[in-house]
Coordinates of C-alpha atoms and ligand atoms in Angstrom, one line a residue:
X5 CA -43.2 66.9 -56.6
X6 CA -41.1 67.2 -53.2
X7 CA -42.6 70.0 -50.7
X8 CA -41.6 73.0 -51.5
X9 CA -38.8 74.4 -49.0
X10 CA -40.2 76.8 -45.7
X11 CA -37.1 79.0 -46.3
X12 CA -39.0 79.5 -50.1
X13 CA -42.7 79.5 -48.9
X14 CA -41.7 82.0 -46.5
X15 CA -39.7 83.7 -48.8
X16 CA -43.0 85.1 -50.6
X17 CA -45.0 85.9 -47.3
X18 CA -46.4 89.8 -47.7
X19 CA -45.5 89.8 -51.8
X20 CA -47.7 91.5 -54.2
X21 CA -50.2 88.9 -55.4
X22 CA -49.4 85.8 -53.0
X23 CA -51.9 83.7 -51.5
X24 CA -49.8 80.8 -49.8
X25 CA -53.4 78.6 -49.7
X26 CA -53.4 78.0 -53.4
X27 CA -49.8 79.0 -54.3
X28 CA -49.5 75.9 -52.4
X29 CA -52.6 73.8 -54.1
X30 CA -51.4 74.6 -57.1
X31 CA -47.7 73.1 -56.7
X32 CA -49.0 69.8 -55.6
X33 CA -51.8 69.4 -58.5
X34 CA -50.6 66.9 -61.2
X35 CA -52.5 69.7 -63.6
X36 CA -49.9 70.8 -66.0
X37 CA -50.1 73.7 -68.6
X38 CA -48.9 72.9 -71.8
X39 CA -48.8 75.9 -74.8
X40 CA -47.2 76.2 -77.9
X41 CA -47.0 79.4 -80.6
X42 CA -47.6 79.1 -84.4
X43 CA -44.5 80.4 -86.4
X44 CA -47.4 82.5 -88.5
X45 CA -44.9 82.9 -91.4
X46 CA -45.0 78.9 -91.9
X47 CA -48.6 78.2 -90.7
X48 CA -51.8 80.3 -90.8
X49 CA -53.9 78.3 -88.2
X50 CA -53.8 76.2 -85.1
X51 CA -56.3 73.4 -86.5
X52 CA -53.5 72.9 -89.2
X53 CA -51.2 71.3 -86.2
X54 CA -53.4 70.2 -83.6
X55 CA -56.8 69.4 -85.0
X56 CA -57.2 66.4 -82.3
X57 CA -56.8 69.1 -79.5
X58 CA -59.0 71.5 -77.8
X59 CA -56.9 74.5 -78.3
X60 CA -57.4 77.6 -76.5
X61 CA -55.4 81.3 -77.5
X62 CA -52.9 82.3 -75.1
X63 CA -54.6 85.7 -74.0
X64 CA -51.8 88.3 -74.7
X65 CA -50.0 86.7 -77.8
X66 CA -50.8 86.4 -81.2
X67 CA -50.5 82.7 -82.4
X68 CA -50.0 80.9 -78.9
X69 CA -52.4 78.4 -77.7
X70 CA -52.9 76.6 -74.9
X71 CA -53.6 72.5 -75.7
X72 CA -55.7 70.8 -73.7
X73 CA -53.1 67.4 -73.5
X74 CA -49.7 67.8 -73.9
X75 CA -48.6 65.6 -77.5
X76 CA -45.4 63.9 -78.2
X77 CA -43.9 67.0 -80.0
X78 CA -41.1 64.8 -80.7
X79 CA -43.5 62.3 -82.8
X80 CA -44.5 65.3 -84.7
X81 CA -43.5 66.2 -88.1
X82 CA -44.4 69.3 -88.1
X83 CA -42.6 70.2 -84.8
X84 CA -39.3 69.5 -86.9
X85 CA -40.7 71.4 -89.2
X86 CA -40.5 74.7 -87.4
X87 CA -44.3 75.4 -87.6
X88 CA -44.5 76.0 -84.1
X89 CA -42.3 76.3 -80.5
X90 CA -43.8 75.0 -77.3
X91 CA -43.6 78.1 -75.3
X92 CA -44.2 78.4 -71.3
X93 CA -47.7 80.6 -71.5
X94 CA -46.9 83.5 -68.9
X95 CA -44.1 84.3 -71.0
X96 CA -45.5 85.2 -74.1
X97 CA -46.4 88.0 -72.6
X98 CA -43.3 89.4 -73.8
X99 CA -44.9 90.0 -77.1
X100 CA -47.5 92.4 -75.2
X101 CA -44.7 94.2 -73.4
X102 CA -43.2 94.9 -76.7
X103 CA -46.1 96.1 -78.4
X104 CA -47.1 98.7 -75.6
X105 CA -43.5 100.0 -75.6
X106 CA -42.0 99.6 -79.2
X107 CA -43.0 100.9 -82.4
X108 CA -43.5 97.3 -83.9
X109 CA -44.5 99.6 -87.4
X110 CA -40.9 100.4 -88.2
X111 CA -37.8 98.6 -88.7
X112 CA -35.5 97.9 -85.5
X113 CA -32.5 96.7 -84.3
X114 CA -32.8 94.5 -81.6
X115 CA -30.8 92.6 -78.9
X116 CA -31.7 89.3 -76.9
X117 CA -28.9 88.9 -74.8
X118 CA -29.4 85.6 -73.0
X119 CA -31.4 83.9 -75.6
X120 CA -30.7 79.7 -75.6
X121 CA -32.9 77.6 -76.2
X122 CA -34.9 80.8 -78.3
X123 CA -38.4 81.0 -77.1
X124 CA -38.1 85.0 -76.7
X125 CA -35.9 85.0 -79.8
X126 CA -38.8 83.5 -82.1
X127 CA -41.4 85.5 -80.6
X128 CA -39.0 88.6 -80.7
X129 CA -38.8 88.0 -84.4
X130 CA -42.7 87.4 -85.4
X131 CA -43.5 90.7 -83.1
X132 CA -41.4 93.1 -84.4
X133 CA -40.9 94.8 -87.9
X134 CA -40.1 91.9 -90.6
X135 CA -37.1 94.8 -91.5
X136 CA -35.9 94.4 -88.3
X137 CA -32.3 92.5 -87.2
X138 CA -32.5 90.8 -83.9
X139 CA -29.1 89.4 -82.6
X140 CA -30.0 86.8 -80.4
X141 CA -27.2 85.8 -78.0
X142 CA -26.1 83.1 -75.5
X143 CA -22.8 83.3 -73.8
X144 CA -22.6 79.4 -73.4
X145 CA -21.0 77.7 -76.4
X146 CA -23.3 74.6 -76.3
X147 CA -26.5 76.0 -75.6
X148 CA -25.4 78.9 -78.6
X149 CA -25.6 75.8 -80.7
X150 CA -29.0 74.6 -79.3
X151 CA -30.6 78.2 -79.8
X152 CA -28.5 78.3 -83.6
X153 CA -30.8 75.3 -84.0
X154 CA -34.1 76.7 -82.7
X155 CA -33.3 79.7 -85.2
X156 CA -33.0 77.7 -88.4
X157 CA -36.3 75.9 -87.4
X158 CA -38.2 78.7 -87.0
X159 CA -36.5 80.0 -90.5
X160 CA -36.3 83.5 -90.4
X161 CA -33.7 85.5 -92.8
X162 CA -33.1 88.5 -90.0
X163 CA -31.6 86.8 -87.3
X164 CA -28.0 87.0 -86.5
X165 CA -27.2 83.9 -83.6
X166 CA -23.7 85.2 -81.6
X167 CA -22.5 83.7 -78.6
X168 CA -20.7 86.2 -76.5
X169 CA -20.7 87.8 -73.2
X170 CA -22.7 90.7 -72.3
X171 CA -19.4 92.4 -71.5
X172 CA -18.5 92.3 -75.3
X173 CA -21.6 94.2 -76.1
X174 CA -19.9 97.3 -74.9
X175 CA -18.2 97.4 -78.2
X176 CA -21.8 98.4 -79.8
X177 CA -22.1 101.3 -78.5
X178 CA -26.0 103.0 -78.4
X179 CA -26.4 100.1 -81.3
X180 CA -30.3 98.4 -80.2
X181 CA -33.2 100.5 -80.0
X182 CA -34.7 97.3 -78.3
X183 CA -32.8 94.9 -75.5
X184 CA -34.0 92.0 -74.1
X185 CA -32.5 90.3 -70.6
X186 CA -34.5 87.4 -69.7
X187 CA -31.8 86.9 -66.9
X188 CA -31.1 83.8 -65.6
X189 CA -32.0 83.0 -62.3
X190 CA -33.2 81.1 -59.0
X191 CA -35.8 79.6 -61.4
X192 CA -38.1 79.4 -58.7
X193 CA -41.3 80.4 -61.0
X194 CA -40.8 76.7 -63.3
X195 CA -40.9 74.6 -59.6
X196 CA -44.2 72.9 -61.0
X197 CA -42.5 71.9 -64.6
X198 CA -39.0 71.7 -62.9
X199 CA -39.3 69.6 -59.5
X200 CA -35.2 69.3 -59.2
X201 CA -35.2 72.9 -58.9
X202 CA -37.0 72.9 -56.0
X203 CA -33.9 71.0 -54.5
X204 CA -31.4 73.1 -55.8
X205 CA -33.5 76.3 -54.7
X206 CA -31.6 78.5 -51.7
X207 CA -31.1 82.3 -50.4
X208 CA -27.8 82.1 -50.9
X209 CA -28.1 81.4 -54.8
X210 CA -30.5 83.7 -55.0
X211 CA -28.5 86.2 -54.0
X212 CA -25.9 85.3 -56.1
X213 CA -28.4 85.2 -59.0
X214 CA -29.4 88.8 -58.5
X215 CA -25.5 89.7 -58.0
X216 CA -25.4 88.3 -61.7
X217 CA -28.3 89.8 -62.8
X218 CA -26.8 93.5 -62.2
X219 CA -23.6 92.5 -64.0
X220 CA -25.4 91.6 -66.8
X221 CA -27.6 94.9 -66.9
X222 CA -24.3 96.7 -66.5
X223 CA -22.6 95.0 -68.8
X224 CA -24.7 95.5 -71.6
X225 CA -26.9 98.6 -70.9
X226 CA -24.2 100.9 -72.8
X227 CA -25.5 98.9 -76.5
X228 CA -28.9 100.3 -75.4
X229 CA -29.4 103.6 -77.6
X230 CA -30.5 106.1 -75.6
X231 CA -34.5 106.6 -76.2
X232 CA -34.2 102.6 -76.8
X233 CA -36.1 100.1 -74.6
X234 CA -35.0 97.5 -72.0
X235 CA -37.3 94.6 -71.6
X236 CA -36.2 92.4 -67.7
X237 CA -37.7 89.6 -67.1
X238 CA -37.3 86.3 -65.0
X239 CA -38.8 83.4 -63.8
X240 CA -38.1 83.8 -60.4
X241 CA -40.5 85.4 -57.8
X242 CA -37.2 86.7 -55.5
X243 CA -37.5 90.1 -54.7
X244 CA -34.7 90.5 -55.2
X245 CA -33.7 89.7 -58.5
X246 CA -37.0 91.2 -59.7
X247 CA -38.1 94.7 -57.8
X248 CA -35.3 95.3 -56.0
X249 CA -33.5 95.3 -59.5
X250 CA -35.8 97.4 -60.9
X251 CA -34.5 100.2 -58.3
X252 CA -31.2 99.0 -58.7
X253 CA -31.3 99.9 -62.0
X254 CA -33.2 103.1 -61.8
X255 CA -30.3 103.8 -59.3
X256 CA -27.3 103.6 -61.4
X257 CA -28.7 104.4 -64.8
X258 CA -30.6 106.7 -66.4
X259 CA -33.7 105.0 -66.6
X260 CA -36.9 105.3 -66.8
X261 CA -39.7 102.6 -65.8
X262 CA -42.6 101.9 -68.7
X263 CA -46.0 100.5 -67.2
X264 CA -48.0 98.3 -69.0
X265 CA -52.0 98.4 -69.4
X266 CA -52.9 95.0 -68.1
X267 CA -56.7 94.1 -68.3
X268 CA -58.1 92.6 -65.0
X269 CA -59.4 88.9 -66.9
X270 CA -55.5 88.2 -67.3
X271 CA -55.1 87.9 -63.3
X272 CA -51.3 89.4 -64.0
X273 CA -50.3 91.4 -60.4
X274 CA -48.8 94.3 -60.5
X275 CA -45.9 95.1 -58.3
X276 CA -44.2 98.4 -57.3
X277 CA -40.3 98.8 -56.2
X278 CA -40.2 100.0 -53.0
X279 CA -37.2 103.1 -53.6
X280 CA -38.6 104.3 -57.0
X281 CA -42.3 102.6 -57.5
X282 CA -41.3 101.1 -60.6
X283 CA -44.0 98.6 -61.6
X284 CA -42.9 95.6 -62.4
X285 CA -45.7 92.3 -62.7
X286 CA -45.9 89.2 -61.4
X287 CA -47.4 85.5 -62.5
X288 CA -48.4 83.2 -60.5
X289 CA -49.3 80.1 -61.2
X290 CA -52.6 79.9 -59.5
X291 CA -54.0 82.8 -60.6
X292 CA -52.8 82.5 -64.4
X293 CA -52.9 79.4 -66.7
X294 CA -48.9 79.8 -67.1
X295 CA -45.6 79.5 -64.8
X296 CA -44.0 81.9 -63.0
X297 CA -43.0 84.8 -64.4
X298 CA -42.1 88.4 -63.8
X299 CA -41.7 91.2 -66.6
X300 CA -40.4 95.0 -66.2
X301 CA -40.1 97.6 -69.2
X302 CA -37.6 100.3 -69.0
X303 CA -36.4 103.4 -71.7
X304 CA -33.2 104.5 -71.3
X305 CA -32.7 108.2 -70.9
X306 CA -29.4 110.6 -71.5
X307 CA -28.3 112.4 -74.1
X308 CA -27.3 112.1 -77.5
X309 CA -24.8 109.2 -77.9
X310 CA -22.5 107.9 -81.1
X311 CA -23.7 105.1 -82.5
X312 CA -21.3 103.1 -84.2
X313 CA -20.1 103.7 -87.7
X314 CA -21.7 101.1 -90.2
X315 CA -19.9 100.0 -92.9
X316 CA -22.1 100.8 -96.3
X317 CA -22.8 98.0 -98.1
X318 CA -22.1 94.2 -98.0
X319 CA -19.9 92.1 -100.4
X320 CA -22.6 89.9 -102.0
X321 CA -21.8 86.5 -104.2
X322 CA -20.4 87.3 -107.5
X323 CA -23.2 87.9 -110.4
X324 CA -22.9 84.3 -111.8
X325 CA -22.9 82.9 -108.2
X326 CA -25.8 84.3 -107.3
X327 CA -27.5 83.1 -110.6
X328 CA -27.0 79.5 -109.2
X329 CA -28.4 80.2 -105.7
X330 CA -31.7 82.6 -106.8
X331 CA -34.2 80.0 -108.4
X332 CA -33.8 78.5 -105.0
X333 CA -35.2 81.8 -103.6
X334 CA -38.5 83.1 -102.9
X335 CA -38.3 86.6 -103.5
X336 CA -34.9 86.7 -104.4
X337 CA -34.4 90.2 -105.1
X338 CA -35.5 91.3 -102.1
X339 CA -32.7 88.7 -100.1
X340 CA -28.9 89.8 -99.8
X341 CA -26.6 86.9 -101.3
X342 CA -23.5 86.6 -99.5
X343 CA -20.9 84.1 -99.6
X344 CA -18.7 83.0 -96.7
X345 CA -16.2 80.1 -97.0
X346 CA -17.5 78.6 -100.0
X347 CA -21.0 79.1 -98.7
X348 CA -24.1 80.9 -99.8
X349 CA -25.9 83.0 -97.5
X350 CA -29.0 84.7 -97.6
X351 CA -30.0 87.5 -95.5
X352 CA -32.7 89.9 -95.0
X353 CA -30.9 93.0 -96.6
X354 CA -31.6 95.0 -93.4
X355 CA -29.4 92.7 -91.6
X356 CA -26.7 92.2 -94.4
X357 CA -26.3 95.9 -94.0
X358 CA -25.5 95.3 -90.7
X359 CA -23.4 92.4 -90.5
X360 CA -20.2 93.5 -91.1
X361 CA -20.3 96.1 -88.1
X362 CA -21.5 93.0 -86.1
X363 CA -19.1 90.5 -87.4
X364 CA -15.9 92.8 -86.1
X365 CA -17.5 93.1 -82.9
X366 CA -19.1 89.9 -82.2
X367 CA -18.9 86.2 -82.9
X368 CA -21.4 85.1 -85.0
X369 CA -22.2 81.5 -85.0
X370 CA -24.9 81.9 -87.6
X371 CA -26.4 85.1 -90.1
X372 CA -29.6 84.6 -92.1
X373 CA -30.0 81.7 -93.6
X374 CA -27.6 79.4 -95.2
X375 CA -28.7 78.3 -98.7
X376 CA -25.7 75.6 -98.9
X377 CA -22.4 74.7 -100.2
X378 CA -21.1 76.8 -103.6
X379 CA -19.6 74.5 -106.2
X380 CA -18.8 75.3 -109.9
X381 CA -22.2 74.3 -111.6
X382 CA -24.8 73.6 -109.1
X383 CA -25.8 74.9 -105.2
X384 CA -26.0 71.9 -102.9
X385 CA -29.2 72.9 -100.8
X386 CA -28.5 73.4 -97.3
X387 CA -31.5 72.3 -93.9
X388 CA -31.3 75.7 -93.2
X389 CA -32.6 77.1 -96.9
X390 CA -35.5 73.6 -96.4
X391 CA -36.7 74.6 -93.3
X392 CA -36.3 78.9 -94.0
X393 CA -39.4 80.8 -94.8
X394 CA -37.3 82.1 -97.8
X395 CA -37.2 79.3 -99.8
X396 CA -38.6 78.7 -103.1
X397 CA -42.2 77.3 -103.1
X398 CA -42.1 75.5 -106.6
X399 CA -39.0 73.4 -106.0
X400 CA -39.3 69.3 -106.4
X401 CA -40.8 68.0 -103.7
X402 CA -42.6 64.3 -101.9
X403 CA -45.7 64.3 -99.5
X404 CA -44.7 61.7 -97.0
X405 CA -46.6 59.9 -94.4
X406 CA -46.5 59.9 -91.2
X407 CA -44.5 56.7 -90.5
X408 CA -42.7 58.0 -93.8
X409 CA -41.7 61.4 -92.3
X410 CA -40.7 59.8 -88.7
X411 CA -38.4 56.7 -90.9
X412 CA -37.0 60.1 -92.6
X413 CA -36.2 62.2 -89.5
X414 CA -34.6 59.1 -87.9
X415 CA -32.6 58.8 -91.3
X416 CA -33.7 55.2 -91.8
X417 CA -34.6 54.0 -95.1
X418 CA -37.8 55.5 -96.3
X419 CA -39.4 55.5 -100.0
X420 CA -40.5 58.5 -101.2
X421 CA -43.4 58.8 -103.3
X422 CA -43.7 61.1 -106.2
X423 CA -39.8 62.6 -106.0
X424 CA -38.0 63.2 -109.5
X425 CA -34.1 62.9 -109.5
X426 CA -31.9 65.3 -108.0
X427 CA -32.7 67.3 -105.2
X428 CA -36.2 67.4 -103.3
X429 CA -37.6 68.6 -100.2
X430 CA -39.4 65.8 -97.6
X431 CA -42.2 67.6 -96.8
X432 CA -45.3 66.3 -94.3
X433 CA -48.4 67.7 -94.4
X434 CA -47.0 70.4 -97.1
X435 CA -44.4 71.7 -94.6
X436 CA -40.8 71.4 -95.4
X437 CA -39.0 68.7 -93.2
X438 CA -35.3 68.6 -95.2
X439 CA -33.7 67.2 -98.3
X440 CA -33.0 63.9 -99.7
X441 CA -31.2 63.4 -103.3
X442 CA -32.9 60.8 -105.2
X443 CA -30.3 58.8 -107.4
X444 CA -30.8 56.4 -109.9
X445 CA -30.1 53.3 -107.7
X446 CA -30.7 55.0 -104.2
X447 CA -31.9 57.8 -102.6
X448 CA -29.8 60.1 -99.5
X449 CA -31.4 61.2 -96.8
X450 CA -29.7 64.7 -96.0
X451 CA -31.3 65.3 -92.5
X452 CA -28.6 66.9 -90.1
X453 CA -27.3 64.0 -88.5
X454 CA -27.4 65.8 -85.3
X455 CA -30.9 66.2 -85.2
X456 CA -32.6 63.2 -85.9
X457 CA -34.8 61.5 -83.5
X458 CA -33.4 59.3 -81.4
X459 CA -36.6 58.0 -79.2
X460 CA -38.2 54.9 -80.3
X461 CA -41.7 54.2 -80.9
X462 CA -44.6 55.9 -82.8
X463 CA -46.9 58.6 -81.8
X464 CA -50.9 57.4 -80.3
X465 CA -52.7 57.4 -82.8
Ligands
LIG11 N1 -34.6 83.7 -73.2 C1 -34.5 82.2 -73.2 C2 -35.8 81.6 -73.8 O1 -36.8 82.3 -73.8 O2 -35.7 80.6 -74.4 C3 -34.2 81.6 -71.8 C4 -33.0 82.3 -71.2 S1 -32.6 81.6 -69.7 C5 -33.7 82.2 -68.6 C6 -31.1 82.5 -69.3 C7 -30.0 82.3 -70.2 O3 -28.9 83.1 -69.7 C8 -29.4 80.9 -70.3 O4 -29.4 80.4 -71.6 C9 -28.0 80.9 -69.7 O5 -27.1 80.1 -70.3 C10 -27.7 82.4 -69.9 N2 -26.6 82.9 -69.0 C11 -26.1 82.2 -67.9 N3 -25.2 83.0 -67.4 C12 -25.1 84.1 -68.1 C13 -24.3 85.3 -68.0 N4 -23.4 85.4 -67.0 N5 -24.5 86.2 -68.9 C14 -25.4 86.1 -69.8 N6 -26.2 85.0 -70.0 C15 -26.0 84.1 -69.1

C-alpha cells in the first residue's frame, strides 16, 4: 500500500490511543482481517458455513467471527443465500453500543440514516426487538438499490428500505426512539482495506466531511424522540469529524453523552471531547483485530414533543387474496398481507401499522417482504419471499450441489435433482438460494437477473 501521507500521520500525533510505531507497522503488513456475522434467524452456527476455517468470535457481537483466510464469498452458495454478511470487525461493535443504551427487550422504532451497502442495517435488525421497524436509509439512488438488495438477503419482514435525504426526516417528527448516523467521511480508518483512499485522503476534505457531518445531525436530529438515542459513528480517526462533533452536538442540541462499559481485553480507547468531555472511543488497527473505527452514544433530552399521528390500521389483501399467498407463509397469521400494484406483500404487523405514516412522508423503495406477483388463481413466488426468513418451510424444494448451485446463480442450465413440477426453491446445503419452475419439457431458472454471478471459475476446493 502507498505511504501513508505526513499531513495524515501527523494528523494523529498527541490523539487518545496513537502510537505512530505500530500505527505505522500495522499499515504496511500484508496481514488482513477478514470477519463475517451469522444472520442467526437463517443459521444457528458458524461450523454450518465455514467448517474449513479456524473461526474465532468477534468479541462484542453475537454471531460475528473472525476467519482465519478470507474465502471467495462470491463462490459461496450460502453467501447468496443471506446466511451471513461479511462485516468489518471493529464495527460490530455497534451491536454493544446498542445493548448498553437501548432496551433491546421491547419493541422499537428505529432509524439508520445512511445505511448502503446495510452492514449496520442487518446487525440493527438481529439486535433489537423482532417487533421492532428499522427504516434503513440511503440518500443515493443507486447505492438505495444495493442496500434494497442486502435487505432481501438477509430476509427480514421489519424493514422498511427508503432512499431520502436526512432533511426529509424532519417530516417525522419525535418518530425513532433509536437513530443511527454512520456518517460518511474521510474514510481514513479503512486505509489498510482501502489503499486508493489513502490518495484521495486531505485536510481540506476532511473538513468538508465534518461540515457534512453536522448537516446531517441537524437535519435529522428533530425525528429523534426526545428520551430516544443517537448512535455516531465513523471510520475516520479526524478529530474533527469524531470529538469535536461530539461537542458540536452537545452545543447546539439538547444532548446528552452515554458512556459505554468497555472491558480492558477489547484494547478499544476511550476518548473525551475537549468542551464537554463527552467520551467517545476509538479503534485502531494495531491494537484491535478490526479497522478503524470510532463510536459515540448520545440521548436526546427536551421536553415532551408530538409525535406524529399514525394512521390505525393497514389495508391488507382481500380475504380470498390472502388465501392464495398464506400456504406460502410461515406463520402466517402473525404476518400483515398487503397488496401494492398487483403485488403481495408481507410485513411484520408492527411495521404494517407503520407504513402508511411512512409512505406519505418518505419514499420507500422496499417494505417487508415481497411474496410475488398476484394473478387470479395462483401467487407467482417472488426472490424476496425464497430468500425471507418468513417463508414456508414445507414448500417443494431440490438440494443442489455445489457446481449445481453456482450453474444456478449464474442462470446457466443446471438439472435439478429431486424437483416436482411447478414451483420449487434451489436450495444448497438446505438454505434457500431462489426459484426455478420446472416444466414438463424444461425447467426456468428465476434468479434475479441482476444478481447472478458474473466471475468465472470455481471455488478451491
Ligand atoms: N452504514 C453503512 C454500512 O454499515 O454498511 C455504511 C455507510 S457509509 C459510512 C455512509 C453512507 O452515507 C454512504 O452510503 C453514503 O452514500 C451516504 N451519504 C453520502 N452523503 C450523504 C448525505 N449528504 N446525507 C446522508 N447520507 C449520505
Amino acid at each position: 500500500m502507498p505511504a501513508l501521507p505526513t499531513a495524515f500521520t501527523d494528523s494523529l500525533q498527541g490523539l487518545p490511543g496513537f502510537r505512530e510505531e505500530t500505527f505505522l507497522q500495522v499499515h504496511q503488513s500484508p496481514e488482513r482481517v477478514t470477519s463475517i456475522r451469522l444472520q442467526q434467524q437463517k443459521i444457528s452456527g458458524i461450523s454450518a458455513v465455514f467448517p474449513q476455517l479456524d473461526t474465532t468470535p468477534v468479541p462484542w457481537t453475537s454471531g460475528g467471527y473472525y476467519l482465519s483466510s478470507r474465502p471467495s464469498f462470491t463462490f459461496d452458495p450460502l453467501f447468496h443465500a443471506g446466511t451471513y454478511y461479511v462485516q468489518e470487525a471493529s464495527s460490530m461493535f455497534l451491536e454493544e453500543a446498542i445493548r448498553q443504551t437501548t432496551d433491546t427487550g421491547a419493541p422499537i422504532r428505529a432509524l439508520d440514516l445512511c445505511a448502503a451497502p446495510g452492514g449496520k442495517s442487518t446487525l440493527i435488525q438481529g439486535a433489537i426487538h423482532p417487533d421492532s421497524v428499522l427504516v434503513a436509509n440511503e440518500v443515493i439512488k443507486t447505492r438505495a438499490a444495493l442496500l434494497a438488495d442486502n435487505i432481501t438477503k438477509w430476509g427480514a419482514a421489519n424493514v422498511v428500505v427508503t432512499n431520502n435525504d436526512p432533511r426529509d426526516f424532519t417530516r417525522l417528527p419525535a418518530y425513532f426512539d433509536l437513530m443511527i448516523v454512520d456518517a460518511p467521511c474521510s474514510g481514513s480508518g479503512l486505509f489498510r482495506r482501502d489503499p486508493e483512499a489513502v490518495e484521495e485522503w486531505s485536510q481540506d476534505n476532511v473538513i468538508l466531511c465534518s461540515q457534512r457531518q453536522q448537516r446531517i445531525l441537524a437535519d435529522a436530529l428533530p425525528a429523534l424522540k426526545p428520551g430516544g438515542v443517537l448512535i455516531y459513528s465513523t471510520c475516520s480517526y479526524a478529530v474533527e469529524e469524531d470529538e469535536e462533533i461530539m461537542d458540536w452536538l452537545m452545543e447546539h442540541f439538547e444532548m446528552e453523552n452515554i458512556p459505554l462499559q468497555l472491558r480492558p481485553e477489547w484494547h478499544i480507547v476511550e476518548t473525551a471531547s475537549v468542551g464537554h468531555k463527552a467520551m467517545g472511543y476509538r479503534f485502531y488497527p494495531d491494537q484491535v483485530r478490526g479497522e478503524g473505527f470510532f463510536i459515540a452514544c448520545f440521548r436526546k433530552l427536551g421536553g415532551p414533543a408530538q409525535p406524529p399521528k399514525i394512521k390505525a390500521g393497514f389495508s391488507s389483501l382481500p380475504r380470498k387474496e390472502a388465501e392464495l399467498v398464506r400456504p406460502w407463509l410461515q406463520n402466517a397469521e402473525e404476518m400483515a398481507l398487503m397488496a401494492h400494484k398487483g403485488e403481495a406483500m408481507a410485513l411484520s404487523i408492527p411495521l404494517a401499522k407503520e407504513i402508511a405514516l411512512i409512505q406519505k412522508q418518505l419514499y420507500i423503495r422496499k417494505a417487508g417482504v415481497k411474496a410475488g406477483q398476484l394473478t387470479p388463481r395462483e401467487l407467482v413466488p417472488d426472490h424476496q419471499l425464497a430468500v425471507s426468513t418468513c417463508i414456508a418451510d414445507n414448500l417443494p424444494a431440490a438440494e443442489l450441489s455445489l457446481e449445481q448451485a453456482l450453474r444456478y446463480l449464474r442462470k446457466e442450465e443446471f438439472t435439478p435433482e429431486g424437483a416436482a413440477k411447478g414451483w420449487n426453491l434451489m436450495r444448497f446445503n438446505g438454505k434457500n438460494l431462489g426459484w426455478a419452475k420446472v416444466l414438463p419439457n424444461r425447467i426456468n431458472n428465476y434468479y434475479p437477473k441482476e444478481l447472478r454471478i458474473l466471475k468465472a471459475g470455481m471455488p478451491d476446493l
